[in-house]
PDB file of C-alpha atoms and ligand atoms in Angstrom:
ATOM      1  CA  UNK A  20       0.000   0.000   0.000  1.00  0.00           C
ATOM      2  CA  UNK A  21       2.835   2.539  -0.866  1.00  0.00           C
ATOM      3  CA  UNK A  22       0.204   5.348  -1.616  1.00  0.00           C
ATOM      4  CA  UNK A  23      -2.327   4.342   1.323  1.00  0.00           C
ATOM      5  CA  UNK A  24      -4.672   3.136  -0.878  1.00  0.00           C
ATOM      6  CA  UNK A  25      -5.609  -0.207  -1.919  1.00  0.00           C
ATOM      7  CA  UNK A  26      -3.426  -2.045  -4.225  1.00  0.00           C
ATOM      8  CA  UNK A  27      -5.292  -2.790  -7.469  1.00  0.00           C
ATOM      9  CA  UNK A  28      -4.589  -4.290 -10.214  1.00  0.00           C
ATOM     10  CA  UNK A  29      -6.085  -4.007 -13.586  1.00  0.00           C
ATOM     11  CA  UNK A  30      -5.404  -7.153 -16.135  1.00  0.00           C
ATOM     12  CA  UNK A  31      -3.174  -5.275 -18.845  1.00  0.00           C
ATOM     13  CA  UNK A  32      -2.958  -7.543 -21.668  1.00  0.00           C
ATOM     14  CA  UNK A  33      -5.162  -5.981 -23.791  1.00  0.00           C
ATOM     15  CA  UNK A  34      -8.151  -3.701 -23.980  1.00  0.00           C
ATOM     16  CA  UNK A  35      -8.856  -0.365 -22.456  1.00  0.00           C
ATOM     17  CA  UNK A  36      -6.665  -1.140 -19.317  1.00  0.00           C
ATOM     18  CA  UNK A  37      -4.905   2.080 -18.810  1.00  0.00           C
ATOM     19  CA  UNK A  38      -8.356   3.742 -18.678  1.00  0.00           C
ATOM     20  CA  UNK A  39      -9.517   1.725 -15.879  1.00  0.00           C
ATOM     21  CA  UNK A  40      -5.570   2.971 -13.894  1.00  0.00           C
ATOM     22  CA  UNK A  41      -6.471   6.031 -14.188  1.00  0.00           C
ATOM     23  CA  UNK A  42      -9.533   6.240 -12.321  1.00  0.00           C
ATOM     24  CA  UNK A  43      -8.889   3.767 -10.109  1.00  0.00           C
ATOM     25  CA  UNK A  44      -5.563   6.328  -9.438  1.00  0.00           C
ATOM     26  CA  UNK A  45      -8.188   9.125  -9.738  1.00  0.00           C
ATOM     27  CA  UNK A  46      -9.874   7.416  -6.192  1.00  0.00           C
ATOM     28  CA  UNK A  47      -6.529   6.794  -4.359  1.00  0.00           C
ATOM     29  CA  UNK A  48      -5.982   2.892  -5.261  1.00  0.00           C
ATOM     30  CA  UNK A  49      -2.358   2.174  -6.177  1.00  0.00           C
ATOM     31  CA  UNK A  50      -2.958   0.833  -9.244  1.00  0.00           C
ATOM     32  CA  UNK A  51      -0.843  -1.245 -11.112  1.00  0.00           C
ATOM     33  CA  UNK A  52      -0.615  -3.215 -14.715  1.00  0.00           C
ATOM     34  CA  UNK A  53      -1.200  -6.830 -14.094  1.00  0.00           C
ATOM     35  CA  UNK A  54       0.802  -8.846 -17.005  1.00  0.00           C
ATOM     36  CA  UNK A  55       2.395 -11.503 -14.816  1.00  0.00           C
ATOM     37  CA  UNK A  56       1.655 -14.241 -11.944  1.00  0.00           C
ATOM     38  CA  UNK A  57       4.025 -12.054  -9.847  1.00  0.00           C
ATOM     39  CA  UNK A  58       2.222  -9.140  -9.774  1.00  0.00           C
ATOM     40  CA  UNK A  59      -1.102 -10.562  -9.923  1.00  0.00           C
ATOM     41  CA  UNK A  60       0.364 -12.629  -5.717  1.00  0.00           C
ATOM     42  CA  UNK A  61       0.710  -8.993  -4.922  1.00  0.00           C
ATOM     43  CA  UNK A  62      -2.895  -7.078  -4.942  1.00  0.00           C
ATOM     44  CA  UNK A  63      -5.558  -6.911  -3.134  1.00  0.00           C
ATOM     45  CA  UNK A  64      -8.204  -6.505  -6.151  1.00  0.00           C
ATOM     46  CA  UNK A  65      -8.118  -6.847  -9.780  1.00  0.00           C
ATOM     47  CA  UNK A  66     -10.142  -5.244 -12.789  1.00  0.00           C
ATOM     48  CA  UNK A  67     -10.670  -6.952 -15.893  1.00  0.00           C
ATOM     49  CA  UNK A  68     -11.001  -4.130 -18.630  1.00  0.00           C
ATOM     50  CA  UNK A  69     -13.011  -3.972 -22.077  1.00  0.00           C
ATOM     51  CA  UNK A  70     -11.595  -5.463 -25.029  1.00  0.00           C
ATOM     52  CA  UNK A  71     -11.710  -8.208 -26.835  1.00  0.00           C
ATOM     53  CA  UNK A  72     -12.463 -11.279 -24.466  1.00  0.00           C
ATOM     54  CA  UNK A  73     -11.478 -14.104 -27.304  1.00  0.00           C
ATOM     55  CA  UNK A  74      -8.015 -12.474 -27.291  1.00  0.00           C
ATOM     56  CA  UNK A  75      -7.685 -11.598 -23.725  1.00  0.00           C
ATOM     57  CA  UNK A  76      -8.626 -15.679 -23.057  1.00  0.00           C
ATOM     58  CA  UNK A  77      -5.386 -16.593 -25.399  1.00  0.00           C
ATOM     59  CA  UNK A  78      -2.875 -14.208 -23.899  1.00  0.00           C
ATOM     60  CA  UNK A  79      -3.835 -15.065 -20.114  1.00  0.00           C
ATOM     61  CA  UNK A  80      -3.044 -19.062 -21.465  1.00  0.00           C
ATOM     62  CA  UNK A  81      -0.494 -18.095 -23.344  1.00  0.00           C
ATOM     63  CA  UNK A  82       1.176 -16.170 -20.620  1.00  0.00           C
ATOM     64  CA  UNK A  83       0.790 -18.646 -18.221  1.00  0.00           C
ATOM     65  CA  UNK A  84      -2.259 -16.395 -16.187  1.00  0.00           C
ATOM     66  CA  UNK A  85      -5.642 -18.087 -16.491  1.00  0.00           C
ATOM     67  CA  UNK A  86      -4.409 -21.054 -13.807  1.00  0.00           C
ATOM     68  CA  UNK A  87      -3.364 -18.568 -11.328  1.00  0.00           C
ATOM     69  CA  UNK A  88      -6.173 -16.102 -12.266  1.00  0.00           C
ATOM     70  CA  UNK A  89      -8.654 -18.825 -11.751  1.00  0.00           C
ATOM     71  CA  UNK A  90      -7.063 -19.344  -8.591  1.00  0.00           C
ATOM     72  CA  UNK A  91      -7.246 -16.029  -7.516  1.00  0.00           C
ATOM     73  CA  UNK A  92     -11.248 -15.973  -8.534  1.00  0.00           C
ATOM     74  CA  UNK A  93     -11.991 -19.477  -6.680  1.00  0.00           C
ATOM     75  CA  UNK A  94     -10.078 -17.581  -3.239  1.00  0.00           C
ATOM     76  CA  UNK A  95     -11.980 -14.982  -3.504  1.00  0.00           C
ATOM     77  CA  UNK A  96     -10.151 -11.988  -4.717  1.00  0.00           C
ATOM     78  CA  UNK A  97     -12.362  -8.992  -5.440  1.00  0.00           C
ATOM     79  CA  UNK A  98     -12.530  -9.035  -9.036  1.00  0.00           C
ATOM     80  CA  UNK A  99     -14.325  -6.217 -11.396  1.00  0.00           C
ATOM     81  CA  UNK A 100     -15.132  -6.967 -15.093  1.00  0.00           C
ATOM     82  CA  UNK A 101     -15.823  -4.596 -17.751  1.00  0.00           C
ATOM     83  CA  UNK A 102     -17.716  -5.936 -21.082  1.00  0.00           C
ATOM     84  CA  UNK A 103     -14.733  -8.278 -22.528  1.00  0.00           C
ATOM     85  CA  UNK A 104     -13.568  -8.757 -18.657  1.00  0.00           C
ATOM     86  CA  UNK A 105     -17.689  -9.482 -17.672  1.00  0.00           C
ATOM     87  CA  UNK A 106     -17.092 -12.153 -20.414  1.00  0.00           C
ATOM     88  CA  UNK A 107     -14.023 -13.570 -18.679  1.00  0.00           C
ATOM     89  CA  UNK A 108     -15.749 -13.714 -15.721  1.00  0.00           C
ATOM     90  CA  UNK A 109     -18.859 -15.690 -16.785  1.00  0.00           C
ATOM     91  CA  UNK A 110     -19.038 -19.202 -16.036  1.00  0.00           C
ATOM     92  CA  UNK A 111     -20.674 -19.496 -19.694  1.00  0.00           C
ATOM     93  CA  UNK A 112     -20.177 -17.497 -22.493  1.00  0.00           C
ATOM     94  CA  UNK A 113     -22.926 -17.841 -25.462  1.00  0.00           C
ATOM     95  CA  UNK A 114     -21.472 -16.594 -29.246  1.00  0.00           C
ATOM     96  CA  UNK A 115     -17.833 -17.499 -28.222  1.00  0.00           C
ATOM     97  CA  UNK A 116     -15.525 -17.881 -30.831  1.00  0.00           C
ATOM     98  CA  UNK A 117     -14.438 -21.585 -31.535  1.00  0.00           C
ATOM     99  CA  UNK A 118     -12.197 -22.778 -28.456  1.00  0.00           C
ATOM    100  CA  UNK A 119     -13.058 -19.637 -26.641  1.00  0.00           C
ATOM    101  CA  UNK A 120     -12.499 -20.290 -22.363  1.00  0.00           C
ATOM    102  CA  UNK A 121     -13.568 -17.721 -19.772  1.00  0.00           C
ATOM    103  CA  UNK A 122     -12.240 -17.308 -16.421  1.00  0.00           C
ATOM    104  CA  UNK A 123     -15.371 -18.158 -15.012  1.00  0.00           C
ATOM    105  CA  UNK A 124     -16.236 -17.552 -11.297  1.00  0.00           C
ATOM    106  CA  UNK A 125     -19.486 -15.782 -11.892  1.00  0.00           C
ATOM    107  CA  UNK A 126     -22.783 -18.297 -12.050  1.00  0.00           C
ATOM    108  CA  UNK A 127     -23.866 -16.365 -15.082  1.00  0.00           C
ATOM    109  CA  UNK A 128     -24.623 -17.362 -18.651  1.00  0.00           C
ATOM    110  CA  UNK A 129     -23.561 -13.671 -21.238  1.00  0.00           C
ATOM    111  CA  UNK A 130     -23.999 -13.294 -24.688  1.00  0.00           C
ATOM    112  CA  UNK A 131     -21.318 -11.864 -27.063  1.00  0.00           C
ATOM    113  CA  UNK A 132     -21.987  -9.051 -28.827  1.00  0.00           C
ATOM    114  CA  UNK A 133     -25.538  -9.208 -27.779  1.00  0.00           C
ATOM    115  CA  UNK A 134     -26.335  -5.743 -29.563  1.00  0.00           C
ATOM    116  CA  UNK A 135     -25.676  -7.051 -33.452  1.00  0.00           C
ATOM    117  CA  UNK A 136     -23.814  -5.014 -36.063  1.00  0.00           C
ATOM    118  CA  UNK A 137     -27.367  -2.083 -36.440  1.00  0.00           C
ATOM    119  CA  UNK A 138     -26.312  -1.627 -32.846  1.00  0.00           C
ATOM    120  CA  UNK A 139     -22.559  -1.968 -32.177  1.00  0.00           C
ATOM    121  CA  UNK A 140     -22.310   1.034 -29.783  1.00  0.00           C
ATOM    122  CA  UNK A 141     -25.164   2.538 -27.517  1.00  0.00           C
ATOM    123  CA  UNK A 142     -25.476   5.146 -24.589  1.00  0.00           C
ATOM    124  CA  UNK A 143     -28.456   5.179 -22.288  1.00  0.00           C
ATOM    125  CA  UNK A 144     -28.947   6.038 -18.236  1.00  0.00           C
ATOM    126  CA  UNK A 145     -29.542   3.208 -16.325  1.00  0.00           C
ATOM    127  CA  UNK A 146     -30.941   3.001 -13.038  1.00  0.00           C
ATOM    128  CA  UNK A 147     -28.500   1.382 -10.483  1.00  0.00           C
ATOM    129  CA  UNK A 148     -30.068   1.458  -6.661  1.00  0.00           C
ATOM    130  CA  UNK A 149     -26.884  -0.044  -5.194  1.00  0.00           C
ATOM    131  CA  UNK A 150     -24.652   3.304  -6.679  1.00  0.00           C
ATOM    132  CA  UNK A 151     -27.346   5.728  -5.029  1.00  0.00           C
ATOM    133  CA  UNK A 152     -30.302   7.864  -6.922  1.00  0.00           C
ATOM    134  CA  UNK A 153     -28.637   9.451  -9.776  1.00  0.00           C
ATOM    135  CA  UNK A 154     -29.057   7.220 -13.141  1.00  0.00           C
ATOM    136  CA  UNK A 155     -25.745   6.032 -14.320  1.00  0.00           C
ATOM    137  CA  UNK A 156     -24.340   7.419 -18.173  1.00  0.00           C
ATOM    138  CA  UNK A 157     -23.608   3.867 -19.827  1.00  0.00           C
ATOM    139  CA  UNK A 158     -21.776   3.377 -23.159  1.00  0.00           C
ATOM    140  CA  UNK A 159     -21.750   0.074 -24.312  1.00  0.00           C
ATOM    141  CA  UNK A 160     -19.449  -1.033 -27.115  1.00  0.00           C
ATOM    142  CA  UNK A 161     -20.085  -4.431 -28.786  1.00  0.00           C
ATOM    143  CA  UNK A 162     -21.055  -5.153 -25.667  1.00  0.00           C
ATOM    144  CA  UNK A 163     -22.375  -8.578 -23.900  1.00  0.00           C
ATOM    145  CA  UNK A 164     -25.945  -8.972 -21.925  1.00  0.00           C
ATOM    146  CA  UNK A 165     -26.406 -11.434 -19.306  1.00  0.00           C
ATOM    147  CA  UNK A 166     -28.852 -14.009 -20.735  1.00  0.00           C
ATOM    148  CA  UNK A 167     -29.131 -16.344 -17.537  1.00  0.00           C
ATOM    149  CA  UNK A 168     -28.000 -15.024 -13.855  1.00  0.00           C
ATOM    150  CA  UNK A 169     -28.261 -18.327 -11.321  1.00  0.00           C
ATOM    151  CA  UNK A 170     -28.475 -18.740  -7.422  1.00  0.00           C
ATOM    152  CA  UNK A 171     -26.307 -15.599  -5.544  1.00  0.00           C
ATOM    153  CA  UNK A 172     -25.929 -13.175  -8.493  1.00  0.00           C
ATOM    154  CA  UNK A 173     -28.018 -10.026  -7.677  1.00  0.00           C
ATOM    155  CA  UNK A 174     -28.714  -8.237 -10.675  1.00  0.00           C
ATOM    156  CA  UNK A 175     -27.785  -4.180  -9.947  1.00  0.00           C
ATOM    157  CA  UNK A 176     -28.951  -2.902 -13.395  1.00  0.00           C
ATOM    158  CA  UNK A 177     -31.529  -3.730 -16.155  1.00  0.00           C
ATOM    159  CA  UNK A 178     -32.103  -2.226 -20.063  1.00  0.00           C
ATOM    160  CA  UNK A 179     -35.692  -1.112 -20.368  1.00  0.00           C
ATOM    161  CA  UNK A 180     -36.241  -4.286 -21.649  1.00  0.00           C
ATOM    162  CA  UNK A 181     -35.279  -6.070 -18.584  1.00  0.00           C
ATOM    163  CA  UNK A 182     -31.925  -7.691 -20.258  1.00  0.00           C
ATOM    164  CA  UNK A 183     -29.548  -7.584 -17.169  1.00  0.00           C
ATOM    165  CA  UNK A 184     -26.136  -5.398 -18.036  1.00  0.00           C
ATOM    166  CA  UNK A 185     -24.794  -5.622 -14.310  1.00  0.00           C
ATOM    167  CA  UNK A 186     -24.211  -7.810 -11.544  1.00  0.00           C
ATOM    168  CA  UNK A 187     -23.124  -8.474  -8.014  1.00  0.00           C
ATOM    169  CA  UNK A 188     -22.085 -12.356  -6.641  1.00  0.00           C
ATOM    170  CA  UNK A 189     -19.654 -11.918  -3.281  1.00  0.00           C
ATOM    171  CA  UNK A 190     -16.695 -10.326  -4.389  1.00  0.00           C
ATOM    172  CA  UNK A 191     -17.360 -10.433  -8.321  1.00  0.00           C
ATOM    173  CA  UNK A 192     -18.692  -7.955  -9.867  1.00  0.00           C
ATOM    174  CA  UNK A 193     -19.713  -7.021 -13.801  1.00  0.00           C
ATOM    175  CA  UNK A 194     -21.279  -4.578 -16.245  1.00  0.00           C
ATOM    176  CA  UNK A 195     -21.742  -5.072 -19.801  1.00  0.00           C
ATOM    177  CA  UNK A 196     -20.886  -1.136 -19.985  1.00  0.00           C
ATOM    178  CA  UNK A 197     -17.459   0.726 -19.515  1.00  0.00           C
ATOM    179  CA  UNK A 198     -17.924   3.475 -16.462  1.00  0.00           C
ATOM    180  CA  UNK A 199     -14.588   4.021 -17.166  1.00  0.00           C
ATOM    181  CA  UNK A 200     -15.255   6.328 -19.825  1.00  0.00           C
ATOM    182  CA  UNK A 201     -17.976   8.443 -18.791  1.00  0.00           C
ATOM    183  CA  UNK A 202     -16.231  10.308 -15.771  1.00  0.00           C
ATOM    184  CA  UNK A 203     -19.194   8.624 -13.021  1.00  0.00           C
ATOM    185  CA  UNK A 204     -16.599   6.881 -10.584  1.00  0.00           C
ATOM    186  CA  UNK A 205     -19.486   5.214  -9.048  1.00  0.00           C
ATOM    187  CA  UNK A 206     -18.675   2.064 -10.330  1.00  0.00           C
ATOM    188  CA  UNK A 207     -15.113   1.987  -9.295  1.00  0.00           C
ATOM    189  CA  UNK A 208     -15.842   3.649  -5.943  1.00  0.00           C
ATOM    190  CA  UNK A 209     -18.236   0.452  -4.959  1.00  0.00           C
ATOM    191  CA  UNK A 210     -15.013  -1.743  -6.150  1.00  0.00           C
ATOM    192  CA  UNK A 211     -12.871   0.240  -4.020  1.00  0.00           C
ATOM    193  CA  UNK A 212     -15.580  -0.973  -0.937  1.00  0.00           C
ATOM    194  CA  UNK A 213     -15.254  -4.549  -1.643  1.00  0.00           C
ATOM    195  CA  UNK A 214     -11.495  -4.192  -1.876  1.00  0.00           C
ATOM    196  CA  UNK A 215     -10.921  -2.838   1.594  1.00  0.00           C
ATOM    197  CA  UNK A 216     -13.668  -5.001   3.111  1.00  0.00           C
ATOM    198  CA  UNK A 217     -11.960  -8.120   2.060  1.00  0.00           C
ATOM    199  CA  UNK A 218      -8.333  -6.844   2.431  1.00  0.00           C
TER     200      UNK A 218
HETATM  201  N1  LIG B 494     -17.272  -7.797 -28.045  1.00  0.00           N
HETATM  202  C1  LIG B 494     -16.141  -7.855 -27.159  1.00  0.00           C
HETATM  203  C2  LIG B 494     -15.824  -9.280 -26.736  1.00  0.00           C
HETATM  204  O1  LIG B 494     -16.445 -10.194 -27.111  1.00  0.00           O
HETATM  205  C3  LIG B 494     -16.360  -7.008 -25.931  1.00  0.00           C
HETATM  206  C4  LIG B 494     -16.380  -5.540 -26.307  1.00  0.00           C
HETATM  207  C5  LIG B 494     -15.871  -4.617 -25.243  1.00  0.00           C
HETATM  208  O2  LIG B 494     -15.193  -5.028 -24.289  1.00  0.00           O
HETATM  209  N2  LIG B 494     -16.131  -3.349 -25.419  1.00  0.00           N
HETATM  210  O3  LIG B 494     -14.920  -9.476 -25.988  1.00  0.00           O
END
Protein backbone atom coordinates (compact mmCIF):
# COMPACT_ATOMS: atom_id res chain seq x y z
CA UNK A 1 0.00 0.00 0.00
CA UNK A 2 2.84 2.54 -0.87
CA UNK A 3 0.20 5.35 -1.62
CA UNK A 4 -2.33 4.34 1.32
CA UNK A 5 -4.67 3.14 -0.88
CA UNK A 6 -5.61 -0.21 -1.92
CA UNK A 7 -3.43 -2.05 -4.22
CA UNK A 8 -5.29 -2.79 -7.47
CA UNK A 9 -4.59 -4.29 -10.21
CA UNK A 10 -6.09 -4.01 -13.59
CA UNK A 11 -5.40 -7.15 -16.14
CA UNK A 12 -3.17 -5.27 -18.84
CA UNK A 13 -2.96 -7.54 -21.67
CA UNK A 14 -5.16 -5.98 -23.79
CA UNK A 15 -8.15 -3.70 -23.98
CA UNK A 16 -8.86 -0.37 -22.46
CA UNK A 17 -6.67 -1.14 -19.32
CA UNK A 18 -4.91 2.08 -18.81
CA UNK A 19 -8.36 3.74 -18.68
CA UNK A 20 -9.52 1.72 -15.88
CA UNK A 21 -5.57 2.97 -13.89
CA UNK A 22 -6.47 6.03 -14.19
CA UNK A 23 -9.53 6.24 -12.32
CA UNK A 24 -8.89 3.77 -10.11
CA UNK A 25 -5.56 6.33 -9.44
CA UNK A 26 -8.19 9.13 -9.74
CA UNK A 27 -9.87 7.42 -6.19
CA UNK A 28 -6.53 6.79 -4.36
CA UNK A 29 -5.98 2.89 -5.26
CA UNK A 30 -2.36 2.17 -6.18
CA UNK A 31 -2.96 0.83 -9.24
CA UNK A 32 -0.84 -1.25 -11.11
CA UNK A 33 -0.62 -3.21 -14.71
CA UNK A 34 -1.20 -6.83 -14.09
CA UNK A 35 0.80 -8.85 -17.01
CA UNK A 36 2.40 -11.50 -14.82
CA UNK A 37 1.65 -14.24 -11.94
CA UNK A 38 4.02 -12.05 -9.85
CA UNK A 39 2.22 -9.14 -9.77
CA UNK A 40 -1.10 -10.56 -9.92
CA UNK A 41 0.36 -12.63 -5.72
CA UNK A 42 0.71 -8.99 -4.92
CA UNK A 43 -2.90 -7.08 -4.94
CA UNK A 44 -5.56 -6.91 -3.13
CA UNK A 45 -8.20 -6.50 -6.15
CA UNK A 46 -8.12 -6.85 -9.78
CA UNK A 47 -10.14 -5.24 -12.79
CA UNK A 48 -10.67 -6.95 -15.89
CA UNK A 49 -11.00 -4.13 -18.63
CA UNK A 50 -13.01 -3.97 -22.08
CA UNK A 51 -11.60 -5.46 -25.03
CA UNK A 52 -11.71 -8.21 -26.84
CA UNK A 53 -12.46 -11.28 -24.47
CA UNK A 54 -11.48 -14.10 -27.30
CA UNK A 55 -8.02 -12.47 -27.29
CA UNK A 56 -7.68 -11.60 -23.73
CA UNK A 57 -8.63 -15.68 -23.06
CA UNK A 58 -5.39 -16.59 -25.40
CA UNK A 59 -2.87 -14.21 -23.90
CA UNK A 60 -3.83 -15.06 -20.11
CA UNK A 61 -3.04 -19.06 -21.46
CA UNK A 62 -0.49 -18.09 -23.34
CA UNK A 63 1.18 -16.17 -20.62
CA UNK A 64 0.79 -18.65 -18.22
CA UNK A 65 -2.26 -16.40 -16.19
CA UNK A 66 -5.64 -18.09 -16.49
CA UNK A 67 -4.41 -21.05 -13.81
CA UNK A 68 -3.36 -18.57 -11.33
CA UNK A 69 -6.17 -16.10 -12.27
CA UNK A 70 -8.65 -18.83 -11.75
CA UNK A 71 -7.06 -19.34 -8.59
CA UNK A 72 -7.25 -16.03 -7.52
CA UNK A 73 -11.25 -15.97 -8.53
CA UNK A 74 -11.99 -19.48 -6.68
CA UNK A 75 -10.08 -17.58 -3.24
CA UNK A 76 -11.98 -14.98 -3.50
CA UNK A 77 -10.15 -11.99 -4.72
CA UNK A 78 -12.36 -8.99 -5.44
CA UNK A 79 -12.53 -9.04 -9.04
CA UNK A 80 -14.32 -6.22 -11.40
CA UNK A 81 -15.13 -6.97 -15.09
CA UNK A 82 -15.82 -4.60 -17.75
CA UNK A 83 -17.72 -5.94 -21.08
CA UNK A 84 -14.73 -8.28 -22.53
CA UNK A 85 -13.57 -8.76 -18.66
CA UNK A 86 -17.69 -9.48 -17.67
CA UNK A 87 -17.09 -12.15 -20.41
CA UNK A 88 -14.02 -13.57 -18.68
CA UNK A 89 -15.75 -13.71 -15.72
CA UNK A 90 -18.86 -15.69 -16.79
CA UNK A 91 -19.04 -19.20 -16.04
CA UNK A 92 -20.67 -19.50 -19.69
CA UNK A 93 -20.18 -17.50 -22.49
CA UNK A 94 -22.93 -17.84 -25.46
CA UNK A 95 -21.47 -16.59 -29.25
CA UNK A 96 -17.83 -17.50 -28.22
CA UNK A 97 -15.52 -17.88 -30.83
CA UNK A 98 -14.44 -21.58 -31.54
CA UNK A 99 -12.20 -22.78 -28.46
CA UNK A 100 -13.06 -19.64 -26.64
CA UNK A 101 -12.50 -20.29 -22.36
CA UNK A 102 -13.57 -17.72 -19.77
CA UNK A 103 -12.24 -17.31 -16.42
CA UNK A 104 -15.37 -18.16 -15.01
CA UNK A 105 -16.24 -17.55 -11.30
CA UNK A 106 -19.49 -15.78 -11.89
CA UNK A 107 -22.78 -18.30 -12.05
CA UNK A 108 -23.87 -16.36 -15.08
CA UNK A 109 -24.62 -17.36 -18.65
CA UNK A 110 -23.56 -13.67 -21.24
CA UNK A 111 -24.00 -13.29 -24.69
CA UNK A 112 -21.32 -11.86 -27.06
CA UNK A 113 -21.99 -9.05 -28.83
CA UNK A 114 -25.54 -9.21 -27.78
CA UNK A 115 -26.33 -5.74 -29.56
CA UNK A 116 -25.68 -7.05 -33.45
CA UNK A 117 -23.81 -5.01 -36.06
CA UNK A 118 -27.37 -2.08 -36.44
CA UNK A 119 -26.31 -1.63 -32.85
CA UNK A 120 -22.56 -1.97 -32.18
CA UNK A 121 -22.31 1.03 -29.78
CA UNK A 122 -25.16 2.54 -27.52
CA UNK A 123 -25.48 5.15 -24.59
CA UNK A 124 -28.46 5.18 -22.29
CA UNK A 125 -28.95 6.04 -18.24
CA UNK A 126 -29.54 3.21 -16.32
CA UNK A 127 -30.94 3.00 -13.04
CA UNK A 128 -28.50 1.38 -10.48
CA UNK A 129 -30.07 1.46 -6.66
CA UNK A 130 -26.88 -0.04 -5.19
CA UNK A 131 -24.65 3.30 -6.68
CA UNK A 132 -27.35 5.73 -5.03
CA UNK A 133 -30.30 7.86 -6.92
CA UNK A 134 -28.64 9.45 -9.78
CA UNK A 135 -29.06 7.22 -13.14
CA UNK A 136 -25.74 6.03 -14.32
CA UNK A 137 -24.34 7.42 -18.17
CA UNK A 138 -23.61 3.87 -19.83
CA UNK A 139 -21.78 3.38 -23.16
CA UNK A 140 -21.75 0.07 -24.31
CA UNK A 141 -19.45 -1.03 -27.11
CA UNK A 142 -20.09 -4.43 -28.79
CA UNK A 143 -21.05 -5.15 -25.67
CA UNK A 144 -22.38 -8.58 -23.90
CA UNK A 145 -25.94 -8.97 -21.93
CA UNK A 146 -26.41 -11.43 -19.31
CA UNK A 147 -28.85 -14.01 -20.74
CA UNK A 148 -29.13 -16.34 -17.54
CA UNK A 149 -28.00 -15.02 -13.86
CA UNK A 150 -28.26 -18.33 -11.32
CA UNK A 151 -28.48 -18.74 -7.42
CA UNK A 152 -26.31 -15.60 -5.54
CA UNK A 153 -25.93 -13.17 -8.49
CA UNK A 154 -28.02 -10.03 -7.68
CA UNK A 155 -28.71 -8.24 -10.67
CA UNK A 156 -27.78 -4.18 -9.95
CA UNK A 157 -28.95 -2.90 -13.39
CA UNK A 158 -31.53 -3.73 -16.16
CA UNK A 159 -32.10 -2.23 -20.06
CA UNK A 160 -35.69 -1.11 -20.37
CA UNK A 161 -36.24 -4.29 -21.65
CA UNK A 162 -35.28 -6.07 -18.58
CA UNK A 163 -31.93 -7.69 -20.26
CA UNK A 164 -29.55 -7.58 -17.17
CA UNK A 165 -26.14 -5.40 -18.04
CA UNK A 166 -24.79 -5.62 -14.31
CA UNK A 167 -24.21 -7.81 -11.54
CA UNK A 168 -23.12 -8.47 -8.01
CA UNK A 169 -22.08 -12.36 -6.64
CA UNK A 170 -19.65 -11.92 -3.28
CA UNK A 171 -16.70 -10.33 -4.39
CA UNK A 172 -17.36 -10.43 -8.32
CA UNK A 173 -18.69 -7.96 -9.87
CA UNK A 174 -19.71 -7.02 -13.80
CA UNK A 175 -21.28 -4.58 -16.25
CA UNK A 176 -21.74 -5.07 -19.80
CA UNK A 177 -20.89 -1.14 -19.98
CA UNK A 178 -17.46 0.73 -19.51
CA UNK A 179 -17.92 3.47 -16.46
CA UNK A 180 -14.59 4.02 -17.17
CA UNK A 181 -15.25 6.33 -19.83
CA UNK A 182 -17.98 8.44 -18.79
CA UNK A 183 -16.23 10.31 -15.77
CA UNK A 184 -19.19 8.62 -13.02
CA UNK A 185 -16.60 6.88 -10.58
CA UNK A 186 -19.49 5.21 -9.05
CA UNK A 187 -18.67 2.06 -10.33
CA UNK A 188 -15.11 1.99 -9.29
CA UNK A 189 -15.84 3.65 -5.94
CA UNK A 190 -18.24 0.45 -4.96
CA UNK A 191 -15.01 -1.74 -6.15
CA UNK A 192 -12.87 0.24 -4.02
CA UNK A 193 -15.58 -0.97 -0.94
CA UNK A 194 -15.25 -4.55 -1.64
CA UNK A 195 -11.49 -4.19 -1.88
CA UNK A 196 -10.92 -2.84 1.59
CA UNK A 197 -13.67 -5.00 3.11
CA UNK A 198 -11.96 -8.12 2.06
CA UNK A 199 -8.33 -6.84 2.43
N1 LIG B 1 -17.27 -7.80 -28.04
C1 LIG B 1 -16.14 -7.85 -27.16
C2 LIG B 1 -15.82 -9.28 -26.74
O1 LIG B 1 -16.44 -10.19 -27.11
C3 LIG B 1 -16.36 -7.01 -25.93
C4 LIG B 1 -16.38 -5.54 -26.31
C5 LIG B 1 -15.87 -4.62 -25.24
O2 LIG B 1 -15.19 -5.03 -24.29
N2 LIG B 1 -16.13 -3.35 -25.42
O3 LIG B 1 -14.92 -9.48 -25.99
Amino acid sequence: MSKGGPVVGVLALQGDFREHIAVLASLGADARPVRRPEELDQVAGLVIPGGESSVMDKLSRAFGLAQPLKDAIGAGLPVYGTCAGLIMLADRVLDAINGQQSLGGLRIAVRRNAFGSQLDSFETDLDIPVLGEAPMHAVFIRAPVVEEVRDGVTALATLTDGRVVAVEQGNLLGTSFHPEMTGDTRFHEYFLGKVRAAS
